[in-house]
mmCIF file of C-alpha atoms in Angstrom:
data_model
loop_
_atom_site.group_PDB
_atom_site.id
_atom_site.type_symbol
_atom_site.label_atom_id
_atom_site.label_comp_id
_atom_site.label_asym_id
_atom_site.label_seq_id
_atom_site.Cartn_x
_atom_site.Cartn_y
_atom_site.Cartn_z
ATOM 1 C CA MET A 1 0.000 0.000 0.000
ATOM 2 C CA ASP A 2 1.261 3.472 -0.841
ATOM 3 C CA LEU A 3 1.705 5.782 2.147
ATOM 4 C CA ASN A 4 0.775 9.081 0.517
ATOM 5 C CA THR A 5 1.370 11.220 3.606
ATOM 6 C CA ILE A 6 5.100 10.415 3.777
ATOM 7 C CA SER A 7 7.273 13.368 2.781
ATOM 8 C CA ASP A 8 10.698 12.004 3.744
ATOM 9 C CA VAL A 9 12.562 8.748 4.320
ATOM 10 C CA VAL A 10 15.713 8.852 6.471
ATOM 11 C CA ARG A 11 17.950 6.280 4.787
ATOM 12 C CA ARG A 12 21.026 6.829 6.940
ATOM 13 C CA PRO A 13 19.951 7.638 10.476
ATOM 14 C CA PRO A 14 22.553 8.284 13.186
ATOM 15 C CA ASP A 15 23.892 5.356 15.198
ATOM 16 C CA ARG A 16 21.360 6.352 17.850
ATOM 17 C CA PRO A 17 18.419 6.709 15.462
ATOM 18 C CA GLY A 18 15.985 8.152 18.008
ATOM 19 C CA ALA A 19 18.124 11.252 18.539
ATOM 20 C CA GLU A 20 16.305 13.104 15.748
ATOM 21 C CA TRP A 21 12.859 11.672 16.446
ATOM 22 C CA ARG A 22 9.890 13.940 15.832
ATOM 23 C CA GLU A 23 6.128 13.634 15.797
ATOM 24 C CA GLY A 24 4.892 11.800 12.721
ATOM 25 C CA ASP A 25 7.935 9.493 12.543
ATOM 26 C CA ALA A 26 7.829 5.710 12.293
ATOM 27 C CA TRP A 27 10.579 3.117 12.308
ATOM 28 C CA LEU A 28 11.009 1.203 9.058
ATOM 29 C CA ALA A 29 12.442 -2.312 9.194
ATOM 30 C CA GLY A 30 10.564 -5.057 7.325
ATOM 31 C CA GLY A 31 7.546 -2.820 6.794
ATOM 32 C CA THR A 32 5.184 -5.782 6.470
ATOM 33 C CA TRP A 33 2.553 -4.164 8.703
ATOM 34 C CA LEU A 34 3.516 -0.550 8.029
ATOM 35 C CA PHE A 35 2.597 -0.828 4.353
ATOM 36 C CA SER A 36 -0.451 -3.040 4.890
ATOM 37 C CA VAL A 37 -2.885 -0.417 6.227
ATOM 38 C CA PRO A 38 -3.306 3.371 5.878
ATOM 39 C CA GLN A 39 -1.050 5.399 8.201
ATOM 40 C CA PRO A 40 -2.494 8.920 7.877
ATOM 41 C CA GLU A 41 -0.661 10.258 10.948
ATOM 42 C CA LEU A 42 2.809 9.490 9.577
ATOM 43 C CA ARG A 43 5.057 12.024 7.816
ATOM 44 C CA ARG A 44 8.515 10.421 7.861
ATOM 45 C CA LEU A 45 10.053 6.935 7.921
ATOM 46 C CA VAL A 46 13.358 6.202 9.654
ATOM 47 C CA ASP A 47 15.046 3.203 8.013
ATOM 48 C CA LEU A 48 16.724 0.938 10.577
ATOM 49 C CA THR A 49 18.000 -1.624 8.081
ATOM 50 C CA THR A 50 20.939 0.559 7.054
ATOM 51 C CA LEU A 51 22.454 0.527 10.551
ATOM 52 C CA GLY A 52 24.039 -2.883 9.998
ATOM 53 C CA TRP A 53 23.014 -4.504 13.258
ATOM 54 C CA ASP A 54 24.156 -8.133 13.536
ATOM 55 C CA ALA A 55 21.223 -10.447 12.889
ATOM 56 C CA LEU A 56 22.239 -13.402 15.056
ATOM 57 C CA VAL A 57 25.164 -13.763 17.462
ATOM 58 C CA PRO A 58 25.256 -17.219 19.127
ATOM 59 C CA SER A 59 27.718 -17.679 21.989
ATOM 60 C CA GLU A 60 28.303 -19.705 25.134
ATOM 61 C CA SER A 61 26.074 -17.279 27.026
ATOM 62 C CA GLY A 62 23.137 -17.643 24.653
ATOM 63 C CA LEU A 63 21.718 -16.051 21.521
ATOM 64 C CA GLU A 64 21.690 -12.350 20.675
ATOM 65 C CA ILE A 65 19.100 -11.418 18.049
ATOM 66 C CA GLY A 66 19.308 -8.023 16.397
ATOM 67 C CA ALA A 67 15.932 -6.332 16.167
ATOM 68 C CA THR A 68 16.266 -6.120 12.368
ATOM 69 C CA CYS A 69 16.959 -9.857 12.022
ATOM 70 C CA THR A 70 14.527 -11.318 9.509
ATOM 71 C CA VAL A 71 12.270 -14.246 10.238
ATOM 72 C CA ARG A 72 14.045 -16.152 7.467
ATOM 73 C CA ASP A 73 17.454 -15.654 9.103
ATOM 74 C CA LEU A 74 16.119 -16.856 12.442
ATOM 75 C CA TYR A 75 14.489 -19.890 10.838
ATOM 76 C CA ASP A 76 17.734 -20.831 9.080
ATOM 77 C CA LEU A 77 19.901 -20.571 12.203
ATOM 78 C CA ALA A 78 22.040 -23.639 12.901
ATOM 79 C CA PRO A 79 21.799 -23.865 16.708
ATOM 80 C CA GLN A 80 24.456 -25.069 19.082
ATOM 81 C CA ILE A 81 24.255 -28.782 19.791
ATOM 82 C CA ASP A 82 23.281 -28.404 23.467
ATOM 83 C CA TRP A 83 20.395 -26.000 22.785
ATOM 84 C CA ARG A 84 17.642 -28.482 23.453
ATOM 85 C CA ALA A 85 14.916 -25.831 23.094
ATOM 86 C CA ALA A 86 16.231 -24.527 19.746
ATOM 87 C CA PRO A 87 13.354 -26.150 17.784
ATOM 88 C CA LEU A 88 11.095 -23.528 19.361
ATOM 89 C CA LEU A 89 12.777 -20.916 17.168
ATOM 90 C CA ARG A 90 11.557 -22.640 14.017
ATOM 91 C CA THR A 91 8.194 -23.517 15.567
ATOM 92 C CA SER A 92 7.614 -19.850 16.325
ATOM 93 C CA CYS A 93 8.590 -18.778 12.818
ATOM 94 C CA GLU A 94 6.111 -21.301 11.423
ATOM 95 C CA ALA A 95 3.369 -19.764 13.584
ATOM 96 C CA PHE A 96 3.403 -16.558 11.503
ATOM 97 C CA LEU A 97 0.288 -15.787 9.516
ATOM 98 C CA ALA A 98 2.556 -15.019 6.571
ATOM 99 C CA SER A 99 4.046 -16.612 3.473
ATOM 100 C CA PHE A 100 7.707 -17.533 3.100
ATOM 101 C CA LYS A 101 8.044 -14.392 0.967
ATOM 102 C CA VAL A 102 7.101 -12.237 3.934
ATOM 103 C CA TRP A 103 9.691 -14.081 6.049
ATOM 104 C CA ASN A 104 12.404 -12.537 3.872
ATOM 105 C CA SER A 105 11.502 -9.010 4.996
ATOM 106 C CA ALA A 106 9.542 -9.307 8.258
ATOM 107 C CA THR A 107 11.755 -8.748 11.294
ATOM 108 C CA VAL A 108 11.850 -10.272 14.755
ATOM 109 C CA GLY A 109 11.856 -6.838 16.365
ATOM 110 C CA GLY A 110 9.002 -5.611 14.222
ATOM 111 C CA ASN A 111 6.770 -8.481 15.284
ATOM 112 C CA ILE A 112 7.574 -7.840 18.932
ATOM 113 C CA CYS A 113 6.985 -4.097 18.706
ATOM 114 C CA MET A 114 3.643 -4.570 16.940
ATOM 115 C CA SER A 115 2.641 -6.217 20.225
ATOM 116 C CA LEU A 116 -0.324 -8.091 18.812
ATOM 117 C CA PRO A 117 -1.637 -10.991 20.934
ATOM 118 C CA ALA A 118 -0.745 -13.516 18.204
ATOM 119 C CA GLY A 119 2.818 -12.266 17.679
ATOM 120 C CA PRO A 120 4.866 -15.490 17.664
ATOM 121 C CA MET A 121 8.189 -13.744 18.330
ATOM 122 C CA ILE A 122 6.640 -12.515 21.571
ATOM 123 C CA THR A 123 5.636 -16.059 22.497
ATOM 124 C CA MET A 124 9.110 -17.373 21.733
ATOM 125 C CA THR A 125 11.061 -14.718 23.599
ATOM 126 C CA VAL A 126 8.860 -14.734 26.696
ATOM 127 C CA ALA A 127 8.981 -18.538 26.900
ATOM 128 C CA LEU A 128 12.771 -18.511 26.495
ATOM 129 C CA GLU A 129 13.243 -15.914 29.240
ATOM 130 C CA ALA A 130 14.662 -13.267 26.930
ATOM 131 C CA THR A 131 15.498 -9.681 27.763
ATOM 132 C CA TYR A 132 15.109 -6.721 25.416
ATOM 133 C CA THR A 133 17.574 -3.855 25.126
ATOM 134 C CA LEU A 134 15.805 -0.552 24.374
ATOM 135 C CA TRP A 135 17.577 2.585 23.135
ATOM 136 C CA ALA A 136 16.152 5.952 24.195
ATOM 137 C CA PRO A 137 16.417 9.204 22.187
ATOM 138 C CA ASP A 138 18.708 10.759 24.828
ATOM 139 C CA GLY A 139 21.349 8.059 24.282
ATOM 140 C CA SER A 140 20.511 6.017 27.368
ATOM 141 C CA GLN A 141 19.366 2.423 27.270
ATOM 142 C CA ARG A 142 17.374 0.084 29.447
ATOM 143 C CA THR A 143 16.931 -3.657 29.645
ATOM 144 C CA ILE A 144 13.508 -5.142 30.240
ATOM 145 C CA ASP A 145 12.221 -8.669 30.723
ATOM 146 C CA ALA A 146 10.384 -9.869 27.622
ATOM 147 C CA ALA A 147 7.361 -10.764 29.748
ATOM 148 C CA GLU A 148 6.973 -7.119 30.811
ATOM 149 C CA PHE A 149 7.267 -5.465 27.384
ATOM 150 C CA VAL A 150 3.772 -6.015 25.968
ATOM 151 C CA THR A 151 1.071 -4.398 28.105
ATOM 152 C CA GLY A 152 -2.008 -5.103 25.975
ATOM 153 C CA ASP A 153 -3.351 -5.548 22.457
ATOM 154 C CA HIS A 154 -1.025 -3.439 20.258
ATOM 155 C CA ARG A 155 0.425 -1.744 23.357
ATOM 156 C CA ASN A 156 3.882 -1.876 24.919
ATOM 157 C CA VAL A 157 6.280 0.070 27.124
ATOM 158 C CA LEU A 158 8.089 1.948 24.323
ATOM 159 C CA VAL A 159 8.041 5.746 24.519
ATOM 160 C CA PRO A 160 8.261 8.015 21.436
ATOM 161 C CA GLY A 161 11.674 7.747 19.809
ATOM 162 C CA GLU A 162 12.646 4.637 21.765
ATOM 163 C CA VAL A 163 13.691 1.631 19.697
ATOM 164 C CA LEU A 164 14.141 -2.071 20.366
ATOM 165 C CA ARG A 165 17.808 -2.726 19.662
ATOM 166 C CA ARG A 166 18.265 -6.422 20.434
ATOM 167 C CA ILE A 167 16.876 -9.523 22.102
ATOM 168 C CA ASP A 168 19.049 -11.719 24.321
ATOM 169 C CA ILE A 169 18.057 -15.317 25.045
ATOM 170 C CA PRO A 170 20.132 -16.969 27.799
ATOM 171 C CA ALA A 171 21.786 -20.315 27.144
ATOM 172 C CA SER A 172 20.173 -21.713 30.294
ATOM 173 C CA ALA A 173 16.733 -21.303 28.701
ATOM 174 C CA LEU A 174 17.880 -22.754 25.382
ATOM 175 C CA ARG A 175 19.025 -25.919 27.174
ATOM 176 C CA LYS A 176 15.618 -26.645 28.713
ATOM 177 C CA ARG A 177 13.135 -29.386 27.900
ATOM 178 C CA HIS A 178 10.135 -27.990 26.076
ATOM 179 C CA THR A 179 6.791 -28.618 24.496
ATOM 180 C CA HIS A 180 4.133 -26.444 22.927
ATOM 181 C CA ARG A 181 0.513 -26.313 21.854
ATOM 182 C CA ARG A 182 -1.100 -24.091 19.230
ATOM 183 C CA PHE A 183 -4.688 -23.855 18.020
ATOM 184 C CA THR A 184 -5.937 -22.134 14.873
ATOM 185 C CA LEU A 185 -9.341 -22.103 13.239
ATOM 186 C CA THR A 186 -7.747 -22.980 9.903
ATOM 187 C CA ARG A 187 -4.507 -24.814 9.156
ATOM 188 C CA LEU A 188 -2.604 -21.667 8.202
ATOM 189 C CA GLY A 189 -4.676 -19.205 10.210
ATOM 190 C CA ARG A 190 -3.878 -16.778 12.988
ATOM 191 C CA SER A 191 -3.240 -18.366 16.380
ATOM 192 C CA THR A 192 -6.244 -18.556 18.683
ATOM 193 C CA VAL A 193 -3.952 -19.686 21.480
ATOM 194 C CA PHE A 194 -0.209 -20.421 21.490
ATOM 195 C CA MET A 195 1.391 -21.997 24.573
ATOM 196 C CA ILE A 196 4.990 -22.994 25.290
ATOM 197 C CA ALA A 197 6.210 -24.865 28.361
ATOM 198 C CA THR A 198 9.785 -25.408 29.499
ATOM 199 C CA GLN A 199 11.472 -27.381 32.262
ATOM 200 C CA THR A 200 15.007 -27.213 33.610
ATOM 201 C CA PRO A 201 16.873 -30.502 33.062
ATOM 202 C CA GLY A 202 17.217 -32.516 36.262
ATOM 203 C CA THR A 203 14.330 -30.712 37.986
ATOM 204 C CA ALA A 204 10.548 -30.916 38.111
ATOM 205 C CA ASP A 205 9.915 -27.181 37.658
ATOM 206 C CA LEU A 206 7.529 -25.800 35.056
ATOM 207 C CA ALA A 207 7.273 -22.495 33.196
ATOM 208 C CA LEU A 208 4.137 -22.110 31.102
ATOM 209 C CA THR A 209 3.716 -19.202 28.682
ATOM 210 C CA ILE A 210 0.251 -18.388 27.301
ATOM 211 C CA THR A 211 -0.157 -16.008 24.346
ATOM 212 C CA ALA A 212 -2.470 -15.288 21.410
ATOM 213 C CA GLY A 213 -5.457 -16.112 23.607
ATOM 214 C CA THR A 214 -4.512 -13.298 25.981
ATOM 215 C CA THR A 215 -4.123 -9.555 25.413
ATOM 216 C CA ARG A 216 -0.607 -9.729 26.843
ATOM 217 C CA PRO A 217 1.754 -12.653 27.527
ATOM 218 C CA VAL A 218 1.077 -14.692 30.662
ATOM 219 C CA ARG A 219 3.924 -16.653 32.230
ATOM 220 C CA LEU A 220 3.118 -19.083 35.043
ATOM 221 C CA THR A 221 6.042 -20.599 36.943
ATOM 222 C CA PHE A 222 6.095 -23.473 39.407
ATOM 223 C CA ALA A 223 9.028 -24.747 41.469
ATOM 224 C CA ALA A 224 7.645 -28.273 41.061
ATOM 225 C CA LEU A 225 5.248 -29.767 38.564
ATOM 226 C CA PRO A 226 1.751 -28.898 39.857
ATOM 227 C CA ASP A 227 -1.173 -31.255 40.045
ATOM 228 C CA ALA A 228 -4.099 -30.777 37.684
ATOM 229 C CA GLU A 229 -6.199 -28.792 40.151
ATOM 230 C CA THR A 230 -3.407 -26.375 41.023
ATOM 231 C CA LEU A 231 -2.535 -25.696 37.412
ATOM 232 C CA ARG A 232 -6.164 -25.200 36.451
ATOM 233 C CA GLY A 233 -6.623 -22.894 39.433
ATOM 234 C CA HIS A 234 -3.801 -20.605 38.329
ATOM 235 C CA ILE A 235 -5.367 -20.268 34.883
ATOM 236 C CA ASP A 236 -8.849 -19.727 36.290
ATOM 237 C CA THR A 237 -7.660 -16.896 38.550
ATOM 238 C CA LEU A 238 -6.302 -14.833 35.665
ATOM 239 C CA PRO A 239 -8.294 -11.588 35.208
ATOM 240 C CA ASP A 240 -11.374 -11.942 33.036
ATOM 241 C CA ASP A 241 -10.282 -9.057 30.815
ATOM 242 C CA ILE A 242 -6.971 -10.710 29.914
ATOM 243 C CA TRP A 243 -8.675 -13.153 27.532
ATOM 244 C CA PHE A 244 -8.664 -11.804 23.985
ATOM 245 C CA ASP A 245 -11.832 -11.440 21.926
ATOM 246 C CA ASP A 246 -11.728 -11.371 18.122
ATOM 247 C CA PRO A 247 -13.107 -13.404 15.179
ATOM 248 C CA ASN A 248 -10.587 -16.175 15.920
ATOM 249 C CA GLY A 249 -12.099 -16.967 19.303
ATOM 250 C CA THR A 250 -14.169 -15.725 22.206
ATOM 251 C CA PRO A 251 -12.614 -15.188 25.638
ATOM 252 C CA GLU A 252 -14.486 -18.234 26.921
ATOM 253 C CA HIS A 253 -13.177 -20.405 24.096
ATOM 254 C CA ARG A 254 -9.592 -19.267 24.641
ATOM 255 C CA HIS A 255 -9.860 -19.813 28.403
ATOM 256 C CA HIS A 256 -11.121 -23.341 27.728
ATOM 257 C CA LEU A 257 -8.284 -24.061 25.298
ATOM 258 C CA ALA A 258 -5.691 -22.810 27.779
ATOM 259 C CA ARG A 259 -7.023 -25.120 30.490
ATOM 260 C CA HIS A 260 -7.188 -28.067 28.076
ATOM 261 C CA PHE A 261 -3.694 -27.632 26.645
ATOM 262 C CA ALA A 262 -2.162 -26.872 30.036
ATOM 263 C CA GLU A 263 -3.344 -30.227 31.337
ATOM 264 C CA GLU A 264 -1.999 -31.992 28.232
ATOM 265 C CA ILE A 265 1.354 -30.304 28.817
ATOM 266 C CA ARG A 266 1.358 -31.207 32.511
ATOM 267 C CA VAL A 267 0.716 -34.873 31.727
ATOM 268 C CA GLU A 268 3.395 -34.835 29.035
ATOM 269 C CA PHE A 269 6.009 -33.509 31.447
ATOM 270 C CA GLU A 270 4.865 -35.850 34.194
ATOM 271 C CA SER A 271 5.278 -38.858 31.924
ATOM 272 C CA GLY A 272 8.717 -37.710 30.834
ATOM 273 C CA ASP A 273 7.674 -38.298 27.222
ATOM 274 C CA LEU A 274 9.752 -35.454 25.727
#
């Protein structure tokens, strides 16, 4: 879609791109959402792709993902041999409501910053205990837990001119046992609910992340694998307004799916069949 209100595109922003931020600006990375709907309030695009941020930096401490890393690059990553949870990277890429062509331009950071309930990069990074590094216009930076970034449907903690610079996933999370559940109304449709569970090797703990069915990510943690009643109780005590409502599912339907899949996951971990 043409954006006919745009009067300027900043192709070579400064190393701290928010320093020259002004009202009517928008970050341009993959642009897959930006160019999909009218944006009448925008006057200028600031192109982040020219800054040359490293896409993927694996190391002994974990995985650093540049915000402008494409979905295709993440999908094609050859993980380290001891990253037991690495298949979740590909699983999350496959959860996109997008063709492989879109993967070549859509970015990890863009999906996170859109902050839609069904954003699979949000699911992945919250479940893998990631942190986000945010750059402010004044040159300062802050680090925030992935689970605290999204505050609601299409809402997050970013302030004007602030940009997501990178995502860091710790190696400890990448070495965990894992399983997931995802429900869609059609085979290639938008997620109605997307859940990922992880467990530290040699322990009986459980971390359960619920997204797509909720307006913001929910992460439930247990020091030991809970029984069915306890797990169901934690889901049932979530606020009523956290369950998302759109054509892909009612709040009641999504609540039901979360309870159903959570019990499947609990039994799977209990049986050790992973």
